[in-house]
Tab-separated table of C-alpha atoms and ligand atoms in Angstrom:
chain	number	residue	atom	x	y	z
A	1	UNK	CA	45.347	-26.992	10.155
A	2	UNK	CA	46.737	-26.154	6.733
A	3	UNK	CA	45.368	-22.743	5.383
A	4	UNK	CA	42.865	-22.353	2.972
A	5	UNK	CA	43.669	-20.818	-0.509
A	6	UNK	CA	42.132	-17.948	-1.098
A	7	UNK	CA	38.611	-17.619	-3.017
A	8	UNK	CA	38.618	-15.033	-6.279
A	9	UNK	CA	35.457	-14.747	-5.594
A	10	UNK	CA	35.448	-13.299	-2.442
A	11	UNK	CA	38.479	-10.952	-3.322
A	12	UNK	CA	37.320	-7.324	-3.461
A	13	UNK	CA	39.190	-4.163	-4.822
A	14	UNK	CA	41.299	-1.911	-2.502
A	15	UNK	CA	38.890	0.907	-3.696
A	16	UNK	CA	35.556	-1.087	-3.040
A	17	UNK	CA	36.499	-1.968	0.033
A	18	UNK	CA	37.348	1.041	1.258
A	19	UNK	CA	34.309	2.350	-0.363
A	20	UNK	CA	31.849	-0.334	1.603
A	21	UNK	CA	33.755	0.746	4.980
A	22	UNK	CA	33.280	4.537	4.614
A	23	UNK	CA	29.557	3.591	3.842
A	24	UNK	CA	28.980	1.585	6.489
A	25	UNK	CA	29.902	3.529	9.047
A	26	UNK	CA	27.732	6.407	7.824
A	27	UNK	CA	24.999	4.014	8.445
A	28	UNK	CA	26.412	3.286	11.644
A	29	UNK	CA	26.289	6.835	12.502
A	30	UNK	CA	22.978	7.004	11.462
A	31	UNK	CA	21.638	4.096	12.999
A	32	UNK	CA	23.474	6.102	16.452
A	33	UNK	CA	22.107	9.725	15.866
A	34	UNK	CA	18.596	7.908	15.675
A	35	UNK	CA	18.381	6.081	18.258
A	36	UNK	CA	19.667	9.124	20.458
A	37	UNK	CA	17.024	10.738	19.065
A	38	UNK	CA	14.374	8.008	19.788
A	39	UNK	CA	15.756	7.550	23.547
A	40	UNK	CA	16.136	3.790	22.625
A	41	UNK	CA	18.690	1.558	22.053
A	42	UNK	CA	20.586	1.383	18.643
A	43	UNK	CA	19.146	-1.480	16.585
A	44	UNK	CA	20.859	-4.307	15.012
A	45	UNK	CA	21.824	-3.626	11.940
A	46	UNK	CA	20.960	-6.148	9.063
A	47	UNK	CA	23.135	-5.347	5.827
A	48	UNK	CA	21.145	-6.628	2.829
A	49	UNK	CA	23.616	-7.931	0.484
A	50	UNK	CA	21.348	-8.870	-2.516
A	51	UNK	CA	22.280	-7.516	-6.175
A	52	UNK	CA	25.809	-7.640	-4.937
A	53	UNK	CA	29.072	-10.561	-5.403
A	54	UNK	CA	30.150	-12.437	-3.269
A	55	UNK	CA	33.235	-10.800	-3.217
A	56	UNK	CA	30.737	-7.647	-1.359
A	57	UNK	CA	29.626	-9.500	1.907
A	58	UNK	CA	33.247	-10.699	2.476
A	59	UNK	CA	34.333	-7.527	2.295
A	60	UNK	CA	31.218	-6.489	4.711
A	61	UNK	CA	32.209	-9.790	6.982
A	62	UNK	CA	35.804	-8.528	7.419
A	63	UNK	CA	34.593	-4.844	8.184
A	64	UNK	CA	32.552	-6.803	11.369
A	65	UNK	CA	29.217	-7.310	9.439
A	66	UNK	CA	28.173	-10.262	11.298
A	67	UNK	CA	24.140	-9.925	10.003
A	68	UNK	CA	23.702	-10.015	6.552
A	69	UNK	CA	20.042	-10.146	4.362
A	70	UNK	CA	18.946	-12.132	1.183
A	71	UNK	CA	15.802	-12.014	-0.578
A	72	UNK	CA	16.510	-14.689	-3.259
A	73	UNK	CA	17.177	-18.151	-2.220
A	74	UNK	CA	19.268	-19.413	-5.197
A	75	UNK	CA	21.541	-16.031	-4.709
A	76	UNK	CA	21.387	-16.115	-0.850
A	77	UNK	CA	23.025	-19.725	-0.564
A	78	UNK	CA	25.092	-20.024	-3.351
A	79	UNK	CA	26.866	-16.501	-1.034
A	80	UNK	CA	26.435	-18.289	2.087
A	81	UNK	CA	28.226	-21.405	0.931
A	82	UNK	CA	31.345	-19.360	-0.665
A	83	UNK	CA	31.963	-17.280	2.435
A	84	UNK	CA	31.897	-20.696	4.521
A	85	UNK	CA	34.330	-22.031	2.117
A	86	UNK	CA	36.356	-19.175	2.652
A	87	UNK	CA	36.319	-19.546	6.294
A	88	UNK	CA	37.136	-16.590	8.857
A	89	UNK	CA	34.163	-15.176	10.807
A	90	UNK	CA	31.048	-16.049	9.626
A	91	UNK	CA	27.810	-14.034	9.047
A	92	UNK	CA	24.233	-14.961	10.374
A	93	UNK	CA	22.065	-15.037	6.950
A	94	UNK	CA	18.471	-13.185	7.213
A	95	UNK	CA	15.958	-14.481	4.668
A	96	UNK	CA	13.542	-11.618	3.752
A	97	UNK	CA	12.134	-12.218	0.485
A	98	UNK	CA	8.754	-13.394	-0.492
A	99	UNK	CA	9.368	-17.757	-0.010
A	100	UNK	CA	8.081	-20.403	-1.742
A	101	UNK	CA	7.141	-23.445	0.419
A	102	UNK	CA	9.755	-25.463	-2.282
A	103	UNK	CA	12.666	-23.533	-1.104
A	104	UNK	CA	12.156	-24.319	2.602
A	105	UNK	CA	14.920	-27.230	2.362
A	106	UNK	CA	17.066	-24.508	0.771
A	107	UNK	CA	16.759	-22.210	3.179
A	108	UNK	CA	16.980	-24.021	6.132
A	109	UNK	CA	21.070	-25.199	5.081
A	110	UNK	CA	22.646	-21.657	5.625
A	111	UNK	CA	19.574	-19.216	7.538
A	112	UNK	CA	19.501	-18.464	11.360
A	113	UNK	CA	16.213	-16.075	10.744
A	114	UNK	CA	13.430	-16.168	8.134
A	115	UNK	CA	11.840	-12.648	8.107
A	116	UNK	CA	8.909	-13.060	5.666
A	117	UNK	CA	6.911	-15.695	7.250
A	118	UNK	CA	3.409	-14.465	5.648
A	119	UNK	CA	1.566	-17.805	5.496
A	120	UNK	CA	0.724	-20.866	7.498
A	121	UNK	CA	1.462	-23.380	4.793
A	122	UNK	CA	5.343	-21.901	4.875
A	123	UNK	CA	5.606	-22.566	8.602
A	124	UNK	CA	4.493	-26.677	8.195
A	125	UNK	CA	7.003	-26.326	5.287
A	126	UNK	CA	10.001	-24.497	7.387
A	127	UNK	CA	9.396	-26.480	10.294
A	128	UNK	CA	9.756	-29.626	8.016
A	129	UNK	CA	12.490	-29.096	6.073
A	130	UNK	CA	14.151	-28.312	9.549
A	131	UNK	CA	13.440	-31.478	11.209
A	132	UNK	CA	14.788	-33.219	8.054
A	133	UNK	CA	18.362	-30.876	8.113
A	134	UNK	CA	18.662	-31.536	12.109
A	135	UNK	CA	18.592	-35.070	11.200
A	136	UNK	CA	20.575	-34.991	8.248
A	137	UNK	CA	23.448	-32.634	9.409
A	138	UNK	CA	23.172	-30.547	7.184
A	139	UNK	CA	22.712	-27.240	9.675
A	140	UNK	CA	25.801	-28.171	10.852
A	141	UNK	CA	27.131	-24.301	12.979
A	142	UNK	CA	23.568	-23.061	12.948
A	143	UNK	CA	21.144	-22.571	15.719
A	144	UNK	CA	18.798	-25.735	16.051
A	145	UNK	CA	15.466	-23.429	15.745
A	146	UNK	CA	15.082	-21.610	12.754
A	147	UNK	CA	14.259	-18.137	13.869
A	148	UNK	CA	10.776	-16.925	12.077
A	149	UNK	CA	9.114	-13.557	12.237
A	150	UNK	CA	5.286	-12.718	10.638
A	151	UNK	CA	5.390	-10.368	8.222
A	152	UNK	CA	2.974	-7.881	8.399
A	153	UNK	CA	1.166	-6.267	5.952
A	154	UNK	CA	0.863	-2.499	7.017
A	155	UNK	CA	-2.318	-0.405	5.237
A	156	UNK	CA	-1.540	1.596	2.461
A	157	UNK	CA	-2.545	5.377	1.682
A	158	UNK	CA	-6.290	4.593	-0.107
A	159	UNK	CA	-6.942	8.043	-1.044
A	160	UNK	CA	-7.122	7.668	-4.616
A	161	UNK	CA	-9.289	4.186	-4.194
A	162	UNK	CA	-6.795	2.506	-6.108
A	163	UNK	CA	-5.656	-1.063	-4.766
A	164	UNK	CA	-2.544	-0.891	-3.062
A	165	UNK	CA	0.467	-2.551	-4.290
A	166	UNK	CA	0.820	-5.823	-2.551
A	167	UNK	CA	4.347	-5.831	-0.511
A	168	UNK	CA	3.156	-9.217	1.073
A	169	UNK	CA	2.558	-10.024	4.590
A	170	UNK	CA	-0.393	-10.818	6.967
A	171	UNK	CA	-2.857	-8.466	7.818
A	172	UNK	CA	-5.871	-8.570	10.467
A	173	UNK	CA	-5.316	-9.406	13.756
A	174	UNK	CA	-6.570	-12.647	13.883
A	175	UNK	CA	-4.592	-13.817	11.201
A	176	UNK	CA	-1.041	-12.333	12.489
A	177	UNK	CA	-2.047	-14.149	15.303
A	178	UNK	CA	-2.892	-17.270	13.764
A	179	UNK	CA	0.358	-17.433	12.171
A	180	UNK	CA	2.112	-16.436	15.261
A	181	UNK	CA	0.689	-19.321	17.226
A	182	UNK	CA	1.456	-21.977	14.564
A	183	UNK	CA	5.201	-20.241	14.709
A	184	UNK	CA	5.361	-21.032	18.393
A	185	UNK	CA	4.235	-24.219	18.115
A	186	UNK	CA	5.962	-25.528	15.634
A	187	UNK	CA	9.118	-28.232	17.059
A	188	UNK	CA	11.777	-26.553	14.982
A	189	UNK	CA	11.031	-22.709	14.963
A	190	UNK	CA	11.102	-19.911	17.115
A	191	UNK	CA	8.874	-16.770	17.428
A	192	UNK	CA	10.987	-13.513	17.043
A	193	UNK	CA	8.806	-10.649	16.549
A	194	UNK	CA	7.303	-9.179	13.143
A	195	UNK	CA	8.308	-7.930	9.721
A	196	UNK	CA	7.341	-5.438	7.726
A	197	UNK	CA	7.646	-2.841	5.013
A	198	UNK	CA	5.916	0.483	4.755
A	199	UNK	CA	3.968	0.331	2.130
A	200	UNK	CA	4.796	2.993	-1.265
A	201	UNK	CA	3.276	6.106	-0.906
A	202	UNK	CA	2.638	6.178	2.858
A	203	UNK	CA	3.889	7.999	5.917
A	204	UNK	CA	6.638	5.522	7.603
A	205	UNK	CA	5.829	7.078	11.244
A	206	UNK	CA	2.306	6.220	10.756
A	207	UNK	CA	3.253	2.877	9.119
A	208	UNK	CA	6.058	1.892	11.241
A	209	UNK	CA	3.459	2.810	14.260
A	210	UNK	CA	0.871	0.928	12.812
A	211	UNK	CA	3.126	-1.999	13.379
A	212	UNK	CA	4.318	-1.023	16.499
A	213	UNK	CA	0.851	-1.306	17.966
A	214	UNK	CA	0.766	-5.336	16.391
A	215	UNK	CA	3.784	-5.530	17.843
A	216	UNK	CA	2.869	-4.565	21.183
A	217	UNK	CA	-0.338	-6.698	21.388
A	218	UNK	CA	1.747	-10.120	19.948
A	219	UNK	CA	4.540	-9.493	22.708
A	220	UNK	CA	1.680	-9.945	25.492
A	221	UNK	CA	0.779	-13.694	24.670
A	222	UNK	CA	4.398	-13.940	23.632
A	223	UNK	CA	7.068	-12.598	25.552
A	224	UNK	CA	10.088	-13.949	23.748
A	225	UNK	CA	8.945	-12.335	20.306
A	226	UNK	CA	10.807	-9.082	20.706
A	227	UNK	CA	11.768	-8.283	17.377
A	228	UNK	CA	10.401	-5.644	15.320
A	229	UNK	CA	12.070	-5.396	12.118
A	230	UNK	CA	11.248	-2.324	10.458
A	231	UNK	CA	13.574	0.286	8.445
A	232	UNK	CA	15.117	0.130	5.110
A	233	UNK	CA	17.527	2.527	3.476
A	234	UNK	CA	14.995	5.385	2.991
A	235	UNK	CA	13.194	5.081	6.359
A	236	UNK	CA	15.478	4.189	8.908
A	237	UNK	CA	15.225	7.080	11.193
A	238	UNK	CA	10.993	6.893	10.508
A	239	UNK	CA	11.116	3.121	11.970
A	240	UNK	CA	14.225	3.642	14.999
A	241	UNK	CA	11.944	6.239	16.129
A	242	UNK	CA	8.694	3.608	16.253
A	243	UNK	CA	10.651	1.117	18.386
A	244	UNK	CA	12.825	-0.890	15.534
A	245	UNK	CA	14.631	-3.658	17.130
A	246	UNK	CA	16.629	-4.489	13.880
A	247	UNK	CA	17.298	-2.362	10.782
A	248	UNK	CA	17.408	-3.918	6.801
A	249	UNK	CA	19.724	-1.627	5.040
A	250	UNK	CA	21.081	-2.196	1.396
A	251	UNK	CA	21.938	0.383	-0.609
A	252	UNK	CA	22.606	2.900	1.926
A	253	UNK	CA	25.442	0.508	2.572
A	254	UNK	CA	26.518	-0.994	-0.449
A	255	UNK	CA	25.314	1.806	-3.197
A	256	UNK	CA	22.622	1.688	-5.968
A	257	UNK	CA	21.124	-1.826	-7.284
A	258	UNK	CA	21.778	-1.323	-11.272
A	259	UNK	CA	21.613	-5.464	-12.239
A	260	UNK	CA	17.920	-6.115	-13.061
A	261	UNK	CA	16.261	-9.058	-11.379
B	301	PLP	C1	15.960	-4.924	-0.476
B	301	PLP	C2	15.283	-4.963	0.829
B	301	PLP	C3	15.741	-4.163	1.899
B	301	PLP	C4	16.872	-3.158	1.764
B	301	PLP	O1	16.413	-2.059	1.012
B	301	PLP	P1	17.316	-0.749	0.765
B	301	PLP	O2	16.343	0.256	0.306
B	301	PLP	O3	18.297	-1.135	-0.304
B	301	PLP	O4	17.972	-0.386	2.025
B	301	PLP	C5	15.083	-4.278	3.119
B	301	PLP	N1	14.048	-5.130	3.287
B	301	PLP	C6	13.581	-5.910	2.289
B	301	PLP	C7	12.433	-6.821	2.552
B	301	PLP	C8	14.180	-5.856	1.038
B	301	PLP	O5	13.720	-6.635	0.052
C-alpha cells in the first residue's frame, strides 16, 4: 500500500492545532464535571465543525474526535469526502441542520446519523435515497441504516405574546409520535432518540426537561431509541443535567463563527 500524499487542505497550523486541543479538552472537562454533577454518565460528545476548513476537523480527527456535526449539506460532504481522501481514522458525520427532501441522496453518501428529522415527507425521502446508495455502493464504510432522530420542537417563553422564533422540529405528541413510527418503519432507518434545541429566551432546565419527559414517553413503545441529544455550547451543563445522551458543541471547541452564512 503506497502512502497517500498529503492534502493542503487538511494541513493545520502548529498554533491552531494546539489551540483546538487545549479547547477540547476544556470541553472534555466540562462534559466530566457535569455529568458528576448529574450522577449520570458523560455524554458523547458531538463536535460541530460547521463555519470551519477542512483543515479544522482533521486536526479534531487526529486529537480522537471520532463524532463530528454539519448543518449544511454542500459544506458537510464536500469535508467528509476530503478527510476520506486523506485517509487515517475516520469520523462518524452528524447531520443537524434543517434538510431539504432534495439533499437526502446527498446526505445519505457520507452520514451515519441525521439529527433533524422534523417531517414525514423527509423520512420517505431518507429512506429512499438509502435504498438507492445500498444498491449503488455508494455508502461504502457506513452503517447500512441511516440513524434518524425527531427533532423536537420545545415551547418557547410566550410572555410577551409574541410568536416564537421557529428553531424547527415537531411538536405535539401525536405528531412526534407519528414521525417516530414512520422512522421505525421505514427499511433503511433506525430510531435513535430525539433532537432538540432550547428555544431563545427560555430556561434550558425547563426546556431540556420538557424534552426529557418526550423522551421518556417515546422510549416506552421504543426501547432502542435512547438518544437524547440536547446541549450546545451555552447549555451544556443545563441539558447533561436533564439526561443528555449526546452533546453538539461548536464553538466552545473550535472558537467564535465570524464567516457569515
Ligand atoms: C451550530 C449548532 C450547534 C453548536 O452550537 P454552538 O453554540 O456553536 O456550540 C449545535 N446544534 C445545532 C443544531 C447547531 O446548528
Amino acid at each position: 500500500m503506497s502512502e497517500a500524499a498529503p492534502i493542503p487542505e487538511l494541513c493545520a497550523e502548529p498554533e491552531r492545532a494546539e489551540e483546538l486541543s487545549a479547547r477540547l479538552e476544556a470541553v472534555r472537562k466540562r462534559l466530566r464535571a457535569a455529568a458528576e454533577t448529574a450522577g449520570r454518565d458523560v455524554p458523547e460528545l458531538i463536535v460541530v465543525t460547521k463555519n470551519f476548513p477542512p483543515s479544522d476537523a482533521a486536526a479534531l480527527a487526529r486529537l480522537g474526535v471520532r463524532q463530528m456535526g454539519e448543518n449544511r449539506d454542500q459544506e458537510a460532504r464536500a469535508k467528509a469526502d476530503l478527510l476520506r481522501a486523506g485517509g487515517g481514522e475516520q469520523p462518524q458525520w452528524h447531520f443537524i441542520g434543517q434538510l431539504q427532501t432534495n439533499k437526502a441522496k446527498s446526505v445519505v453518501t457520507y452520514a451515519s446519523v441525521v439529527h433533524s428529522v422534523d417531517r414525514a415527507p423527509l423520512v420517505t425521502a431518507l429512506d429512499k435515497a438509502m435504498g438507492r446508495a445500498l444498491q449503488e455502493g455508494t455508502r461504502s464504510g457506513l452503517p447500512e441504516t441511516l440513524g434518524c432522530l425527531v427533532q423536537v420542537s420545545l415551547d418557547a417563553p410566550s410572555a410577551s405574546g409574541e410568536a416564537p422564533p421557529h428553531r424547527g422540529g415537531a411538536s405535539g405528541e401525536e405528531e412526534i409520535e407519528e414521525l417516530a413510527q414512520r422512522i421505525a418503519d421505514a427499511e433503511h432507518l433506525s430510531l435513535m432518540g430525539v433532537m432538540a434545541v432550547a428555544p431563545l429566551g427560555a430556561d434550558p432546565h425547563q426546556a431540556f426537561g420538557q424534552l426529557a419527559e418526550i423522551h421518556g414517553k417515546l422510549v416506552k413503545a421504543y426501547p432502542g431509541a435512547a438518544w437524547i441529544s440536547a446541549g450546545m455550547s451555552q447549555d451544556l451543563e443545563a441539558a447533561v443535567l436533564q439526561g443528555a445522551t449526546h452533546v453538539r458543541i461548536g464553538s466552545d471547541v473550535l472558537g467564535p463563527r465570524t464567516s457569515v452564512r
